[in-house]
Coordinates of C-alpha atoms in Angstrom, one line a residue:
X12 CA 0.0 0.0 0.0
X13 CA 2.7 2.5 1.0
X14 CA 4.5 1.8 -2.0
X15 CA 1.3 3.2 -4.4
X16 CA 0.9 5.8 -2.5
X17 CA 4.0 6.7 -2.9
X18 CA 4.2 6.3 -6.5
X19 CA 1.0 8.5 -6.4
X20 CA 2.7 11.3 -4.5
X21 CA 5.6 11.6 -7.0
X22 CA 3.2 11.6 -10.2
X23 CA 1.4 14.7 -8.3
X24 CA 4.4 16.5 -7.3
X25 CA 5.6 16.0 -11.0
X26 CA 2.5 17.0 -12.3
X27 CA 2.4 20.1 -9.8
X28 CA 6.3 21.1 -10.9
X29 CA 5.4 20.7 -15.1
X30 CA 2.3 23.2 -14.9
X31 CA 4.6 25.1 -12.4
X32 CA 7.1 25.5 -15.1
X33 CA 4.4 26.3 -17.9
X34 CA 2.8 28.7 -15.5
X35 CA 6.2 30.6 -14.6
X36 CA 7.0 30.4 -18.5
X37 CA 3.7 31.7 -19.4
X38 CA 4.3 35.0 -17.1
X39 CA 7.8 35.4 -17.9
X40 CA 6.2 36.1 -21.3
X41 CA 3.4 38.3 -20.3
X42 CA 6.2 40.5 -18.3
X43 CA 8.2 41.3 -21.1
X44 CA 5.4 42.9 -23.1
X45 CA 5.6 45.9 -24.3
X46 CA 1.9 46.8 -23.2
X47 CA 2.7 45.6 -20.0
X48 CA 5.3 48.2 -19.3
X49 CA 3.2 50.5 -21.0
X50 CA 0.5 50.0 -18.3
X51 CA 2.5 49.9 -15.5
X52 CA 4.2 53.3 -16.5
X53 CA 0.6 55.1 -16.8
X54 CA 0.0 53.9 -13.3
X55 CA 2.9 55.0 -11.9
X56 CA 2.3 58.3 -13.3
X57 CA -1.2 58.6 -12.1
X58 CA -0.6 57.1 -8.3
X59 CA 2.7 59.6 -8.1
X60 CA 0.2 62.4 -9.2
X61 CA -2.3 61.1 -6.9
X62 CA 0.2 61.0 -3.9
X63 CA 0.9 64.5 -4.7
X64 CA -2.5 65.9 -4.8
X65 CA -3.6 64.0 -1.5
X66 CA -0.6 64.9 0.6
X67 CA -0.6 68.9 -0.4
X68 CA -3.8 69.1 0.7
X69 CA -5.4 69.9 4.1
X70 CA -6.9 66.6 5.6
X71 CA -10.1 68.1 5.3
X72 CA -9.8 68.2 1.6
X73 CA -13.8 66.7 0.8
X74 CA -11.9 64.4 -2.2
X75 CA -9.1 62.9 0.7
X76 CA -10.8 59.8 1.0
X77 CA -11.8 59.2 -2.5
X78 CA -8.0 59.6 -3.4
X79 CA -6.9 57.2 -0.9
X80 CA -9.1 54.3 -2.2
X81 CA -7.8 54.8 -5.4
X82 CA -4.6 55.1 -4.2
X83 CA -4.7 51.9 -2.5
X84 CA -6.5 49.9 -5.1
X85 CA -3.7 50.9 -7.5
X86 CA -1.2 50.0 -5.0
X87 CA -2.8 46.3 -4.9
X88 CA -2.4 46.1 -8.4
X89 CA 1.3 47.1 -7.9
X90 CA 1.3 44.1 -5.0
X91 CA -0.3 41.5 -7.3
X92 CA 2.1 42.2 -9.9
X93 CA 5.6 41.6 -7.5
X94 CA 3.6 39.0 -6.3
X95 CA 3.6 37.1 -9.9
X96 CA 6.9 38.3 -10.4
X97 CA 8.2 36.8 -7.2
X98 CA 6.9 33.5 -8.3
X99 CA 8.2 33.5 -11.9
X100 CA 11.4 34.2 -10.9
X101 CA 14.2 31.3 -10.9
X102 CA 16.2 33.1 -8.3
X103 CA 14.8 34.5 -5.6
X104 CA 17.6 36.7 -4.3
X105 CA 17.5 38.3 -7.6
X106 CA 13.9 39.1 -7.5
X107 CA 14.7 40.9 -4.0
X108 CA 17.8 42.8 -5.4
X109 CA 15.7 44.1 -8.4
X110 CA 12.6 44.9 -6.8
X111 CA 13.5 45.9 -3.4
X112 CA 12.3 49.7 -3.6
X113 CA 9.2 48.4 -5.4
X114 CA 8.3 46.5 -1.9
X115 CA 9.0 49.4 0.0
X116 CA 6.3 51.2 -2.3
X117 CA 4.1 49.4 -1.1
X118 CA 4.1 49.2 2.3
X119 CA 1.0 52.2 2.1
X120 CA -1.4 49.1 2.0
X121 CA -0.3 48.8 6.1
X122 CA -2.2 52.0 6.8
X123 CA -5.3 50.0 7.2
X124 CA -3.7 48.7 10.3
X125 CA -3.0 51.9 12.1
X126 CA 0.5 53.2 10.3
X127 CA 0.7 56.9 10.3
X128 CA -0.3 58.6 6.8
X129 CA 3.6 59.5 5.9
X130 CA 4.5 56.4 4.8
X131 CA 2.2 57.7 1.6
X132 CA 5.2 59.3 0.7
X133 CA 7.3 56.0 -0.1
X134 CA 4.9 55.4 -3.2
X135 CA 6.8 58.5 -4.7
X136 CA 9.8 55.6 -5.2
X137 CA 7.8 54.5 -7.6
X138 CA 8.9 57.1 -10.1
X139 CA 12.7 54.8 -9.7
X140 CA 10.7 52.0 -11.8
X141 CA 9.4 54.3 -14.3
X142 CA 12.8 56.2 -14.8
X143 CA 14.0 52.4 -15.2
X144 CA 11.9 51.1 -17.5
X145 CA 11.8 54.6 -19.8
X146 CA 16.2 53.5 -19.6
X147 CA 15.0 50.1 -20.9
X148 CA 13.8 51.4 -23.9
X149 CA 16.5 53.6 -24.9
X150 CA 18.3 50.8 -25.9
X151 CA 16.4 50.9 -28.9
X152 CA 17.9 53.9 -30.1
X153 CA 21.1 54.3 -32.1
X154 CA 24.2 53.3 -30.5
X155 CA 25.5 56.8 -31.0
X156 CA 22.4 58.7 -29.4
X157 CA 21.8 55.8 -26.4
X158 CA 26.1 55.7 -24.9
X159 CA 25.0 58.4 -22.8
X160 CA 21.9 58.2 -22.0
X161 CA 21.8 56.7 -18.7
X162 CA 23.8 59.2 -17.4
X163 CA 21.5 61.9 -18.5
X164 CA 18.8 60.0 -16.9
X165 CA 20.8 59.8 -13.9
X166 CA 20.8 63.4 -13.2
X167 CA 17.4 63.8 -14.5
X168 CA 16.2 61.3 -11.8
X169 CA 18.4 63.0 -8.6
X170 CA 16.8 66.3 -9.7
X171 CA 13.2 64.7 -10.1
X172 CA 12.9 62.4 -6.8
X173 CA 15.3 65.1 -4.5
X174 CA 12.3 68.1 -5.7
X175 CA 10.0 65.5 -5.1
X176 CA 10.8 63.9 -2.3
X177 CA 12.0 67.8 -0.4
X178 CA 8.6 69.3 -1.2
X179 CA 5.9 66.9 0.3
X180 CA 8.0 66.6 3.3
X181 CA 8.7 70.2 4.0
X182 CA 5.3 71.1 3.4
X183 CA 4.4 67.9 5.7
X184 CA 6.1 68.9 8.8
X185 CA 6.3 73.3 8.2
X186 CA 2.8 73.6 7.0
X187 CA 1.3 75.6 9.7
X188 CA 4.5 76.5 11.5
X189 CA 6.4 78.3 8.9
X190 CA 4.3 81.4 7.4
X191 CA 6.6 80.9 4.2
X192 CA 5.6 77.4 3.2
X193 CA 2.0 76.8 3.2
X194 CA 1.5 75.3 -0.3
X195 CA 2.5 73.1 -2.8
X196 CA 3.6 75.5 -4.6
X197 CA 5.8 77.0 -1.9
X198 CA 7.3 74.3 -0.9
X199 CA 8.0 72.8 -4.5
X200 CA 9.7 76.3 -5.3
X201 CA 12.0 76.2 -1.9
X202 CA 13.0 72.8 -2.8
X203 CA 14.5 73.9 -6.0
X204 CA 15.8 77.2 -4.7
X205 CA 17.7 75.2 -2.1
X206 CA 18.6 72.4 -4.3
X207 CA 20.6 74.8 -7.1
X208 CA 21.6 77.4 -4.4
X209 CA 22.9 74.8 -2.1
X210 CA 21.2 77.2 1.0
X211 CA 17.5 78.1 2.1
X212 CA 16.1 80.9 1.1
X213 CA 12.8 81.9 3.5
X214 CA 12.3 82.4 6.9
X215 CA 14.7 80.0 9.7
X216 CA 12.9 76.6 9.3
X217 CA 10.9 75.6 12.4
X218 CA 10.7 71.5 12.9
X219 CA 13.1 68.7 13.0
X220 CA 12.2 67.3 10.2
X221 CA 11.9 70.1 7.7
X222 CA 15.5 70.9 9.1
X223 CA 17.3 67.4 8.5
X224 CA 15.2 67.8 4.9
X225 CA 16.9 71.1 4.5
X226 CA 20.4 69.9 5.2
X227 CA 19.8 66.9 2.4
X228 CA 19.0 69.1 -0.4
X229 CA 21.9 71.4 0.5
X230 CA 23.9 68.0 0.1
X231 CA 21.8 66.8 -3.1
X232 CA 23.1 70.1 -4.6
X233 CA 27.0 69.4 -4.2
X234 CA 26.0 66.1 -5.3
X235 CA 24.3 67.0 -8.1
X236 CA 26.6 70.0 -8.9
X237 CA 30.0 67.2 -9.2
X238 CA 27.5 64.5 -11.3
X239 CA 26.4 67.5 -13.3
X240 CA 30.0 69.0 -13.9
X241 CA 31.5 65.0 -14.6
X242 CA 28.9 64.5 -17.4
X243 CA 29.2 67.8 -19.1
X244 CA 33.3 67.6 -18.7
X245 CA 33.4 63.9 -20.0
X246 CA 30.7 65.1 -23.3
X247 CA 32.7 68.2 -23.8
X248 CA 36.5 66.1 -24.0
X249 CA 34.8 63.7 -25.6
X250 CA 33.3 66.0 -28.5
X251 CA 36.6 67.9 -28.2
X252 CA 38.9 64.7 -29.5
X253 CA 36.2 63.2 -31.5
X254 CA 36.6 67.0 -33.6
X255 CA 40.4 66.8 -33.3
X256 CA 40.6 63.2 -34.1
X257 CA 38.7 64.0 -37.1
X258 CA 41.0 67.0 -38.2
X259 CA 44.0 63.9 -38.1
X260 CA 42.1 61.5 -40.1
X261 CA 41.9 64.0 -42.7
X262 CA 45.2 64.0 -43.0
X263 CA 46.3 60.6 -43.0
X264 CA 47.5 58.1 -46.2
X265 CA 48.3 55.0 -46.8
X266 CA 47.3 54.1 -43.3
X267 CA 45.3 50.7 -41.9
X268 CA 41.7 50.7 -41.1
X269 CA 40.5 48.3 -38.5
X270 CA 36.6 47.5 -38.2
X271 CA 35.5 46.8 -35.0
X272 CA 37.1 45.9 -32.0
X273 CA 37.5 42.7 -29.9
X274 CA 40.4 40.6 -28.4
X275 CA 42.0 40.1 -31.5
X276 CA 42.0 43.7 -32.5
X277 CA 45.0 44.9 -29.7
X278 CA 47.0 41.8 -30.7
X279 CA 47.0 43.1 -34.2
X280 CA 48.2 46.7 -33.6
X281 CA 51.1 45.1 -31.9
X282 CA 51.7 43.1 -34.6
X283 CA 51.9 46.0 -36.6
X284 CA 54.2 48.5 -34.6
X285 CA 56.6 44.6 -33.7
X286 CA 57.2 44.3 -37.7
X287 CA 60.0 46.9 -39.4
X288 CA 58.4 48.4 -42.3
X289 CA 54.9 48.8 -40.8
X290 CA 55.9 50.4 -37.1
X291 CA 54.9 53.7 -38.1
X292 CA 51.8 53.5 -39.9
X293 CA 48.8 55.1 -38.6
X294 CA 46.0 52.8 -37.4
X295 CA 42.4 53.5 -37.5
X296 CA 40.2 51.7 -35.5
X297 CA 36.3 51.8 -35.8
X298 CA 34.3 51.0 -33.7
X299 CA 31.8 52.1 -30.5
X300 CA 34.1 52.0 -27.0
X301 CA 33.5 53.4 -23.9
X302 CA 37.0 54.2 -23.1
X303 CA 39.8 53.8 -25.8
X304 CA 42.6 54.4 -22.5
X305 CA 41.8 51.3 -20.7
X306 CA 41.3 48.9 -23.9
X307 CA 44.5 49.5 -25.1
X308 CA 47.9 49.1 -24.6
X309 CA 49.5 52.7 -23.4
X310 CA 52.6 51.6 -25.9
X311 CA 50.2 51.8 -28.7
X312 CA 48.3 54.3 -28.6
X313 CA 50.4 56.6 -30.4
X314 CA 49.8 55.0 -33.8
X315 CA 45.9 54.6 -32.9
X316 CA 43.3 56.4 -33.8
X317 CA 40.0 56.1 -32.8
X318 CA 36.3 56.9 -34.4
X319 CA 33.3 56.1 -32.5
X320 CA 31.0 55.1 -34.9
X321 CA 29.1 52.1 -37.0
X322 CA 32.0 51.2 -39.5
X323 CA 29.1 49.8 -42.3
X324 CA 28.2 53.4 -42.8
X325 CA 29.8 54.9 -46.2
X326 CA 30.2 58.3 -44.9
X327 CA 32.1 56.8 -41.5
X328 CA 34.4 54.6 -43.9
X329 CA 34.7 57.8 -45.7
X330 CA 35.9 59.7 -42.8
X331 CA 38.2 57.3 -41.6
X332 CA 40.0 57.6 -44.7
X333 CA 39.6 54.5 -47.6
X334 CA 40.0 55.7 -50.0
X335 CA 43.3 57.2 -49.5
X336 CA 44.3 53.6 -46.8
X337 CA 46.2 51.1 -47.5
X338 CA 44.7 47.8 -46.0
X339 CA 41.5 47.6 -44.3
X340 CA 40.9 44.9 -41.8
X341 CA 37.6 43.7 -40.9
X342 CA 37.3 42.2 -37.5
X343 CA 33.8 40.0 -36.4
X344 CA 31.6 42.1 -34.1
X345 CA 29.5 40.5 -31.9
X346 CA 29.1 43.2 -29.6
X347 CA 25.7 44.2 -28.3
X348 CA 24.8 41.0 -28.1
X349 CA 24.5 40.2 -32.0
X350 CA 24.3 36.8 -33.3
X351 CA 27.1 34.8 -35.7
X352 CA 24.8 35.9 -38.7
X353 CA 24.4 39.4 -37.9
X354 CA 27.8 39.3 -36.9
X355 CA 28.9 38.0 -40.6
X356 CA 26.5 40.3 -42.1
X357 CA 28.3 43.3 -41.2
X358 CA 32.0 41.7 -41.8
X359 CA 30.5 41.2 -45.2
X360 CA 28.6 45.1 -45.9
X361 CA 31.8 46.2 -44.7
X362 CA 34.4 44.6 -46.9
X363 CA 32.1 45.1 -49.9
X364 CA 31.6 49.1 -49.3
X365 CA 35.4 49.2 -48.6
X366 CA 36.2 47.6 -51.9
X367 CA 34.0 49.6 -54.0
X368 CA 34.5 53.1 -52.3
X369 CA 38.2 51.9 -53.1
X370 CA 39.1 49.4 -55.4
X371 CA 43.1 49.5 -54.3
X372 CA 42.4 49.1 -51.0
X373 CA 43.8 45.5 -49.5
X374 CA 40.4 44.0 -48.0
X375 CA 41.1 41.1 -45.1
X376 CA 37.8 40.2 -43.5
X377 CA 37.2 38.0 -40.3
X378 CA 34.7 35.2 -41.1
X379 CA 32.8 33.2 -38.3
X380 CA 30.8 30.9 -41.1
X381 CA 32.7 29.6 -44.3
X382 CA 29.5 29.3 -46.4
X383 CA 29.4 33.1 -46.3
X384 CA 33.0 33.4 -48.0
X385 CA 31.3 33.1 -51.5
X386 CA 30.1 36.9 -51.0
X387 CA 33.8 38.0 -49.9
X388 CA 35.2 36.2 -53.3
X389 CA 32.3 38.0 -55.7
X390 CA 33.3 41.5 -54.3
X391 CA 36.9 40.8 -54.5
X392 CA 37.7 41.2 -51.1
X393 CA 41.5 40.3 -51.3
X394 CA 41.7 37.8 -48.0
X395 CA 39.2 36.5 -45.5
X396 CA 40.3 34.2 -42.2
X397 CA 37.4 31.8 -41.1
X398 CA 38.6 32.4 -37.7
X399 CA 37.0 29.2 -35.7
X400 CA 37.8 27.2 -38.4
X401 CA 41.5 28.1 -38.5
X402 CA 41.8 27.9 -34.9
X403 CA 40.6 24.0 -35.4
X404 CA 43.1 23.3 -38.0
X405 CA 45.9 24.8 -35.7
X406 CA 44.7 22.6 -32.4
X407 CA 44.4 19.3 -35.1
X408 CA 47.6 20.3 -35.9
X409 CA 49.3 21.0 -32.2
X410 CA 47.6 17.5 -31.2
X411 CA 48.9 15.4 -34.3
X412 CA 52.6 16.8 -34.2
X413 CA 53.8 17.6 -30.8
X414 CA 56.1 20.9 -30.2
X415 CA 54.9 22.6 -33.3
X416 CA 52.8 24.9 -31.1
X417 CA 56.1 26.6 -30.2
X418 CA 57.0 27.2 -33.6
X419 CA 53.6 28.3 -35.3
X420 CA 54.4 31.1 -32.2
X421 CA 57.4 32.2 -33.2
X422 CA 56.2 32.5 -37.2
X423 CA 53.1 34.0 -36.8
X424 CA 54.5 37.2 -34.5
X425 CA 56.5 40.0 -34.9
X426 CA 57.6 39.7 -31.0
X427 CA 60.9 37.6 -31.7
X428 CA 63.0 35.1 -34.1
X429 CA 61.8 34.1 -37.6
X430 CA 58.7 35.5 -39.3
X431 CA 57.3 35.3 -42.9
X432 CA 58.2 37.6 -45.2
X433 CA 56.5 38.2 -48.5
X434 CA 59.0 40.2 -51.0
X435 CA 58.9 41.2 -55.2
X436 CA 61.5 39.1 -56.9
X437 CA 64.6 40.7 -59.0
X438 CA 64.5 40.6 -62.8
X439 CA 67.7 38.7 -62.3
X440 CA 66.0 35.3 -61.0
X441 CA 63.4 35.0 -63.3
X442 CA 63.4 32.1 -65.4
X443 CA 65.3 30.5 -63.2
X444 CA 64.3 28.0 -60.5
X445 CA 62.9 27.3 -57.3
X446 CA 66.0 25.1 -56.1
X447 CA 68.2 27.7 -57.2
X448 CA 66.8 30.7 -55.2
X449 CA 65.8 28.1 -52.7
X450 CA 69.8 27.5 -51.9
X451 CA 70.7 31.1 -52.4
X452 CA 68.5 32.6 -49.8
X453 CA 69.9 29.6 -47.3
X454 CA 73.4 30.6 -48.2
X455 CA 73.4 34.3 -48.1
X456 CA 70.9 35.4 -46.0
X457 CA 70.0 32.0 -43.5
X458 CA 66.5 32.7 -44.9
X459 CA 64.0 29.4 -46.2
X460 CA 61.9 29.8 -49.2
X461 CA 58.7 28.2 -48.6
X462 CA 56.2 29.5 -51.6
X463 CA 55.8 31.3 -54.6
X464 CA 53.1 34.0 -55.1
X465 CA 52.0 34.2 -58.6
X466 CA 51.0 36.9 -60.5
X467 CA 47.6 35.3 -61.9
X468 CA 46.4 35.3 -58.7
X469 CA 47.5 31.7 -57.5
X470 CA 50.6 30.6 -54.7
X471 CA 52.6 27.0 -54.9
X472 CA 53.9 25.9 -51.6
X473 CA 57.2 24.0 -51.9
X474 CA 57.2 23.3 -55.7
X475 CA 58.8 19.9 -56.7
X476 CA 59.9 22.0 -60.0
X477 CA 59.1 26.0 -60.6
X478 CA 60.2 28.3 -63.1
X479 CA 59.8 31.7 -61.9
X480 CA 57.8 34.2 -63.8
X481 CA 57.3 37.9 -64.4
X482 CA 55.4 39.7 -61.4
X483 CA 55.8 36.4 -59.2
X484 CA 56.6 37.4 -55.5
X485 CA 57.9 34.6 -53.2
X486 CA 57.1 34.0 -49.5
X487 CA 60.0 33.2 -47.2
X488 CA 61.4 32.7 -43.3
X489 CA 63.8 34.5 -42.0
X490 CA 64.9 36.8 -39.1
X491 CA 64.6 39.4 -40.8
X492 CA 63.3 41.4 -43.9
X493 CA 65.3 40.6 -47.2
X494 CA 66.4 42.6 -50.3
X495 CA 67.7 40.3 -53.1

């Protein structure tokens, strides 16, 4: 018998946890409407409004009570709704980190058990959730309007809650004992003279309270005042070398343009300023970051340059200079939070505007998906480097012949020892053969020869017999760079 039960019990409590699941599912959904926050911003508006009509006026205001139902039915809806959101959450803790301030909102339903009338004042923090969710949204504005924006809002929000919060409770506890604040009105207009003064500016305040409010708006203003002065500083520097940096880029040639920026990116500008020939060259780099200084080596930021913008743009490859650059490189971005197809997407719009805008430029693009290269090779981008793929072949190729890890190292960076070298050959050598340079290099300059490049367009590795042509170039190892 005990066993069936038993069997019984766990086929409910499985039951129970599946519709559970669809249920916490199903609200998960629901909450990340769009009409959903739409709602709960209209509400928010109207109970703050409500909370600010109720408390200016005298308790024997004939509409008091009306408000105050209201007020608490909308707070109820504000309950119910944490209260869904507490049980579609996977993790509790986080549900109390995120929501905290909206529990303290609604602690107003305790008046019905004796809790004095101020705590109406704590459903003014709901104006935090509505400054949050009006954030939330301005992620769908360009990247170039939105990398400031929460710092605007920031301000916008001290100014908002500190006016707010300084004028119902100044006009709570001086009402009646200070001639000079007996409104709304007055009240709201001390709290902003005080706030941008940083002193009051009517008659000595009378109670405790509307003193300790006094001395926090004086300190909201030297708050607000260095917040204020950081933003406007950091826009104004920033607008300052974005103008500058643009003055430079005018004036730049045969230069390297990098698009986008990721791990890779830092590695390459080393590689650049490590090899001889290329140490000096100016590099452009493309893309949206916060803070060039701390994403980049200190070394090397005296060859980079920096343009905060969307590198698929014509008029930003424009201004970065390509049709007067050299190479363009074109990293895979997969920042804010794009996919491996969007990702590819732009790799691919980019290379093909670079290419037309200038047809000399060397194009190498960074591919995440081969069966995309077929674009590259129609708009004849020059080179393209499935990057996950090539990073298999080299881990095949570590695992099948041990110790060759140290030696791709030292050929593939300009840091140390032998490198590749790709050089124009003499008139002298051609027509003759592979061998022959082949021991020449050894012999004179300790240098292998490894490949030809041909002018047609193709490349032999290690010929068994080669003749060598007009316009071929050849692709050796060596130390260091060699003239023939």
């Amino acid at each position: 018998m005990q066993p069936f039960l038993q069997n019984i019990k766990q086929k409910f409590q499985s039951k129970f946890q599946s519709k559970l699941h669809n249920f916490k599912a199903k609200l998960n959904r629901f909450f990340r409407k769009s009409i959903v926050d739409f709602i709960l911003a209209t509400l928010i508006t109207f109970s703050v409004g409500l909370t600010l009509i109720g408390l200016s006026q005298p308790n024997a205001f004939p509409l008091t009570g009306r408000i105050e139902t209201i007020q608490q039915f909308i707070t109820a809806i504000f309950a119910i709704e944490l209260g869904l959101r507490w049980i579609a959450a996977s993790y509790k803790p986080r549900f109390f980190r995120n929501y905290w301030l909206d529990l303290i909102a609604i602690l107003p339903l305790l008046q019905v058990f004796g809790i004095p009338s101020i705590v109406q004042l704590l459903r003014l923090l709901r104006a935090l959730r509505l400054f949050s969710l009006i954030i939330h949204y301005t992620n769908m504005l360009p990247l170039n309007l939105k990398r400031r924006t929460p710092e605007y809002f920031l301000i916008f929000e001290l100014l908002f809650l500190t006016v707010l919060f300084g004028s119902m409770i100044m006009l709570g506890f001086e009402r009646g004992n200070n001639s000079g604040i007996e409104s709304l009105e007055e009240s709201l207009w001390y709290s902003i003279y005080s706030l941008f003064s940083g002193e009051p500016i009517v008659s000595p305040i009378k109670s405790l309270g509307g003193r300790i409010m006094t001395v926090g708006l004086m300190l909201m203003h030297m708050t607000l005042f260095v917040v204020f002065t950081g933003t406007v500083s950091a826009f104004m520097v920033e607008k300052l070398r974005n103008e500058n940096t643009l003055m430079e880029l005018d004036q730049l040639s045969d230069h390297t343009i990098i698009c986008g920026w990721n791990r890779q990116a830092e590695i390459i500008v080393r590689e650049y300023k490590a090899s001889g020939k290329n140490k000096d060259i100016p590099v452009v780099v493309i893309a949206f970051v916060d803070n060039e200084h701390t994403i980049i080596d200190p070394d090397l930021r005296s060859i980079v340059r920096f343009l905060n913008d969307d590198f698929t743009k014509v008029t930003v490859l424009e201004k970065a200079g390509v049709r007067r650059a050299n190479t363009c490189i074109i990293l895979s971005d997969k920042s804010h939070g794009r996919s491996e197809q969007d990702a590819d997407a732009r790799t691919i719009l980019a290379a093909l505007t670079a290419e037309k805008l200038n047809p000399n430029v060397y194009t190498c693009a960074e591919l995440i998906n081969r069966e995309y290269a077929s674009h590259l090779a129609l708009g004849n981008v020059n080179a393209y480097v499935v990057s996950q793929e090539h990073s298999a072949f080299l881990l095949a190729q570590v695992a099948l012949n041990h110790g060759l890890m140290e030696v791709f190292g030292e050929l593939l960076s300009y840091q140390g020892g032998n490198h590749f070298y790709r050089i124009p050959l003499k008139l002298e050598w051609i027509g003759r053969s592979f061998l022959d340079l082949f021991i020449h290099l050894k012999q004179v300059h300790n240098a292998i020869l490894i490949a030809v490049d041909q002018g047609n367009g193709g490349s032999c590795v290690n010929p068994n017999d080669y003749t060598f042509k007009e316009d071929d170039q050849i692709i050796l190892i060596a130390q260091h760079d060699i003239h023939l």
